[in-house]
Amino acid sequence: EGSNEQSPHALRLLNQFSNTDRHTKLPLFAHGVQGIMIKWQFPDGQFRAGVGFPGPGNLLEDQAEIKNVPQGAVHVESYGTPEIVIRTTMKDAQGRTMNVPIVEFVENTLTFIRQEILPELTPHVRVSGKRR
């Protein structure tokens, strides 16, 4: 998997998070919902449900307006998978704040360590009790 040129380098992110954590806790928040199920209740007590999935890589952001609510719905409940992100001060090419999805960040960081860091260190590691 190639690196996304819009994404900051993993070591740059780790450094920013390390600097942030020295002074405060990492700012985590639920950025939005990835898969959403909406349940509408009507005045007669009947329920109707719908399922929506934003396109790949998208999510229903916090405070988003839910459209196409059925006429007469009196109670709306929504459920979904929250996307937890780390808020950063970094900006993308368009000047928007870059929030880093925590699951994606951890997966990418582990991949980076396995593919880039460990192979460079392996020749310098000696197993206890064995000589070369």
PDB file of C-alpha atoms in Angstrom:
ATOM      1  CA  GLU A   1       0.000   0.000   0.000  1.00  0.00           C
ATOM      2  CA  GLY A   2       1.507   3.300  -1.087  1.00  0.00           C
ATOM      3  CA  SER A   3       1.471   6.352   1.100  1.00  0.00           C
ATOM      4  CA  ASN A   4      -1.110   9.044   0.471  1.00  0.00           C
ATOM      5  CA  GLU A   5       0.722  12.243  -0.451  1.00  0.00           C
ATOM      6  CA  GLN A   6      -1.952  14.290   1.342  1.00  0.00           C
ATOM      7  CA  SER A   7      -1.334  12.394   4.597  1.00  0.00           C
ATOM      8  CA  PRO A   8       1.418  13.523   6.921  1.00  0.00           C
ATOM      9  CA  HIS A   9       4.293  11.119   7.483  1.00  0.00           C
ATOM     10  CA  ALA A  10       3.753   8.687  10.384  1.00  0.00           C
ATOM     11  CA  LEU A  11       6.812   9.950  12.277  1.00  0.00           C
ATOM     12  CA  ARG A  12       5.603  13.548  11.960  1.00  0.00           C
ATOM     13  CA  LEU A  13       2.240  12.544  13.421  1.00  0.00           C
ATOM     14  CA  LEU A  14       3.868  10.574  16.240  1.00  0.00           C
ATOM     15  CA  ASN A  15       6.020  13.586  17.065  1.00  0.00           C
ATOM     16  CA  GLN A  16       3.029  15.930  17.180  1.00  0.00           C
ATOM     17  CA  PHE A  17       1.056  13.505  19.338  1.00  0.00           C
ATOM     18  CA  SER A  18       4.050  13.084  21.651  1.00  0.00           C
ATOM     19  CA  ASN A  19       4.401  16.860  21.994  1.00  0.00           C
ATOM     20  CA  THR A  20       0.659  17.233  22.601  1.00  0.00           C
ATOM     21  CA  ASP A  21       0.615  14.449  25.186  1.00  0.00           C
ATOM     22  CA  ARG A  22       3.415  16.055  27.203  1.00  0.00           C
ATOM     23  CA  HIS A  23       1.188  19.034  27.885  1.00  0.00           C
ATOM     24  CA  THR A  24      -2.347  17.652  27.594  1.00  0.00           C
ATOM     25  CA  LYS A  25      -4.133  14.451  26.772  1.00  0.00           C
ATOM     26  CA  LEU A  26      -4.644  13.659  23.106  1.00  0.00           C
ATOM     27  CA  PRO A  27      -7.843  15.372  21.924  1.00  0.00           C
ATOM     28  CA  LEU A  28     -10.065  12.468  20.837  1.00  0.00           C
ATOM     29  CA  PHE A  29     -13.605  12.997  19.644  1.00  0.00           C
ATOM     30  CA  ALA A  30     -16.329  11.305  17.633  1.00  0.00           C
ATOM     31  CA  HIS A  31     -16.091  12.973  14.242  1.00  0.00           C
ATOM     32  CA  GLY A  32     -19.151  11.315  12.804  1.00  0.00           C
ATOM     33  CA  VAL A  33     -20.912   8.046  12.061  1.00  0.00           C
ATOM     34  CA  GLN A  34     -19.867   5.579   9.346  1.00  0.00           C
ATOM     35  CA  GLY A  35     -22.876   3.276   8.978  1.00  0.00           C
ATOM     36  CA  ILE A  36     -26.217   4.601  10.086  1.00  0.00           C
ATOM     37  CA  MET A  37     -29.557   3.068  10.867  1.00  0.00           C
ATOM     38  CA  ILE A  38     -32.428   5.454  11.418  1.00  0.00           C
ATOM     39  CA  LYS A  39     -35.673   4.501  13.090  1.00  0.00           C
ATOM     40  CA  TRP A  40     -38.712   6.754  12.804  1.00  0.00           C
ATOM     41  CA  GLN A  41     -41.773   6.551  15.031  1.00  0.00           C
ATOM     42  CA  PHE A  42     -45.143   7.868  13.912  1.00  0.00           C
ATOM     43  CA  PRO A  43     -48.026   9.281  15.975  1.00  0.00           C
ATOM     44  CA  ASP A  44     -49.885   5.951  15.728  1.00  0.00           C
ATOM     45  CA  GLY A  45     -46.918   4.195  17.418  1.00  0.00           C
ATOM     46  CA  GLN A  46     -45.668   2.419  14.292  1.00  0.00           C
ATOM     47  CA  PHE A  47     -41.968   2.389  13.490  1.00  0.00           C
ATOM     48  CA  ARG A  48     -40.210   2.553  10.160  1.00  0.00           C
ATOM     49  CA  ALA A  49     -36.470   2.003   9.756  1.00  0.00           C
ATOM     50  CA  GLY A  50     -33.918   2.895   7.133  1.00  0.00           C
ATOM     51  CA  VAL A  51     -30.253   2.150   6.646  1.00  0.00           C
ATOM     52  CA  GLY A  52     -27.787   4.537   5.082  1.00  0.00           C
ATOM     53  CA  PHE A  53     -24.130   4.191   4.278  1.00  0.00           C
ATOM     54  CA  PRO A  54     -22.154   7.252   3.236  1.00  0.00           C
ATOM     55  CA  GLY A  55     -19.786   6.561   0.335  1.00  0.00           C
ATOM     56  CA  PRO A  56     -16.408   4.899   1.000  1.00  0.00           C
ATOM     57  CA  GLY A  57     -14.208   7.107   3.124  1.00  0.00           C
ATOM     58  CA  ASN A  58     -17.125   9.360   4.061  1.00  0.00           C
ATOM     59  CA  LEU A  59     -19.249   9.573   7.146  1.00  0.00           C
ATOM     60  CA  LEU A  60     -22.231  11.399   8.519  1.00  0.00           C
ATOM     61  CA  GLU A  61     -20.561  14.233  10.406  1.00  0.00           C
ATOM     62  CA  ASP A  62     -21.597  15.470  13.810  1.00  0.00           C
ATOM     63  CA  GLN A  63     -24.499  17.951  13.601  1.00  0.00           C
ATOM     64  CA  ALA A  64     -25.319  16.909  10.010  1.00  0.00           C
ATOM     65  CA  GLU A  65     -28.875  17.454   8.836  1.00  0.00           C
ATOM     66  CA  ILE A  66     -30.741  14.216   8.167  1.00  0.00           C
ATOM     67  CA  LYS A  67     -32.873  14.658   5.055  1.00  0.00           C
ATOM     68  CA  ASN A  68     -35.844  12.741   3.669  1.00  0.00           C
ATOM     69  CA  VAL A  69     -37.401  12.077   7.065  1.00  0.00           C
ATOM     70  CA  PRO A  70     -40.841  10.555   6.383  1.00  0.00           C
ATOM     71  CA  GLN A  71     -43.786  12.924   6.664  1.00  0.00           C
ATOM     72  CA  GLY A  72     -45.382  12.696  10.100  1.00  0.00           C
ATOM     73  CA  ALA A  73     -42.399  11.183  11.946  1.00  0.00           C
ATOM     74  CA  VAL A  74     -42.535  12.340  15.560  1.00  0.00           C
ATOM     75  CA  HIS A  75     -39.464  10.619  16.975  1.00  0.00           C
ATOM     76  CA  VAL A  76     -36.214   9.859  15.190  1.00  0.00           C
ATOM     77  CA  GLU A  77     -33.436   7.646  16.557  1.00  0.00           C
ATOM     78  CA  SER A  78     -30.175   6.968  14.788  1.00  0.00           C
ATOM     79  CA  TYR A  79     -27.506   4.379  15.425  1.00  0.00           C
ATOM     80  CA  GLY A  80     -24.152   3.858  13.808  1.00  0.00           C
ATOM     81  CA  THR A  81     -20.437   3.237  14.169  1.00  0.00           C
ATOM     82  CA  PRO A  82     -18.684   6.352  15.432  1.00  0.00           C
ATOM     83  CA  GLU A  83     -15.407   7.343  13.873  1.00  0.00           C
ATOM     84  CA  ILE A  84     -13.058   8.396  16.668  1.00  0.00           C
ATOM     85  CA  VAL A  85     -10.376  10.824  15.535  1.00  0.00           C
ATOM     86  CA  ILE A  86      -7.394  12.611  17.017  1.00  0.00           C
ATOM     87  CA  ARG A  87      -7.763  16.347  16.519  1.00  0.00           C
ATOM     88  CA  THR A  88      -4.567  17.889  15.139  1.00  0.00           C
ATOM     89  CA  THR A  89      -3.383  21.404  14.366  1.00  0.00           C
ATOM     90  CA  MET A  90      -2.043  20.333  10.967  1.00  0.00           C
ATOM     91  CA  LYS A  91      -3.709  21.610   7.796  1.00  0.00           C
ATOM     92  CA  ASP A  92      -4.214  19.914   4.436  1.00  0.00           C
ATOM     93  CA  ALA A  93      -3.456  21.549   1.076  1.00  0.00           C
ATOM     94  CA  GLN A  94      -6.805  23.397   1.187  1.00  0.00           C
ATOM     95  CA  GLY A  95      -6.129  24.754   4.700  1.00  0.00           C
ATOM     96  CA  ARG A  96      -8.625  22.444   6.439  1.00  0.00           C
ATOM     97  CA  THR A  97      -7.760  20.949   9.816  1.00  0.00           C
ATOM     98  CA  MET A  98      -6.607  17.356   9.466  1.00  0.00           C
ATOM     99  CA  ASN A  99      -8.243  15.012  11.953  1.00  0.00           C
ATOM    100  CA  VAL A 100      -6.674  11.552  12.089  1.00  0.00           C
ATOM    101  CA  PRO A 101      -8.979   8.519  12.448  1.00  0.00           C
ATOM    102  CA  ILE A 102      -7.439   6.647  15.390  1.00  0.00           C
ATOM    103  CA  VAL A 103      -7.975   3.112  14.039  1.00  0.00           C
ATOM    104  CA  GLU A 104      -6.466   4.025  10.666  1.00  0.00           C
ATOM    105  CA  PHE A 105      -3.569   5.820  12.382  1.00  0.00           C
ATOM    106  CA  VAL A 106      -2.718   2.829  14.581  1.00  0.00           C
ATOM    107  CA  GLU A 107      -2.943   0.392  11.639  1.00  0.00           C
ATOM    108  CA  ASN A 108      -0.781   2.615   9.409  1.00  0.00           C
ATOM    109  CA  THR A 109       1.767   3.203  12.171  1.00  0.00           C
ATOM    110  CA  LEU A 110       2.110  -0.533  12.865  1.00  0.00           C
ATOM    111  CA  THR A 111       2.505  -1.214   9.148  1.00  0.00           C
ATOM    112  CA  PHE A 112       5.164   1.507   8.916  1.00  0.00           C
ATOM    113  CA  ILE A 113       7.066   0.095  11.901  1.00  0.00           C
ATOM    114  CA  ARG A 114       6.920  -3.456  10.503  1.00  0.00           C
ATOM    115  CA  GLN A 115       7.896  -2.514   6.947  1.00  0.00           C
ATOM    116  CA  GLU A 116      10.304   0.389   7.473  1.00  0.00           C
ATOM    117  CA  ILE A 117      11.734   0.414  10.999  1.00  0.00           C
ATOM    118  CA  LEU A 118      12.127  -3.262  11.944  1.00  0.00           C
ATOM    119  CA  PRO A 119      13.932  -4.343   8.747  1.00  0.00           C
ATOM    120  CA  GLU A 120      16.515  -1.580   9.340  1.00  0.00           C
ATOM    121  CA  LEU A 121      17.038  -2.614  12.970  1.00  0.00           C
ATOM    122  CA  THR A 122      17.067  -6.396  12.519  1.00  0.00           C
ATOM    123  CA  PRO A 123      20.713  -6.669  11.361  1.00  0.00           C
ATOM    124  CA  HIS A 124      21.807  -4.893  14.564  1.00  0.00           C
ATOM    125  CA  VAL A 125      19.866  -7.079  17.002  1.00  0.00           C
ATOM    126  CA  ARG A 126      21.598  -9.947  18.748  1.00  0.00           C
ATOM    127  CA  VAL A 127      19.507 -12.689  20.280  1.00  0.00           C
ATOM    128  CA  SER A 128      20.506 -13.291  23.899  1.00  0.00           C
ATOM    129  CA  GLY A 129      22.857 -16.253  24.265  1.00  0.00           C
ATOM    130  CA  LYS A 130      23.692 -16.491  20.535  1.00  0.00           C
ATOM    131  CA  ARG A 131      26.776 -15.181  18.807  1.00  0.00           C
ATOM    132  CA  ARG A 132      27.264 -14.503  15.159  1.00  0.00           C
TER     133      ARG A 132
END
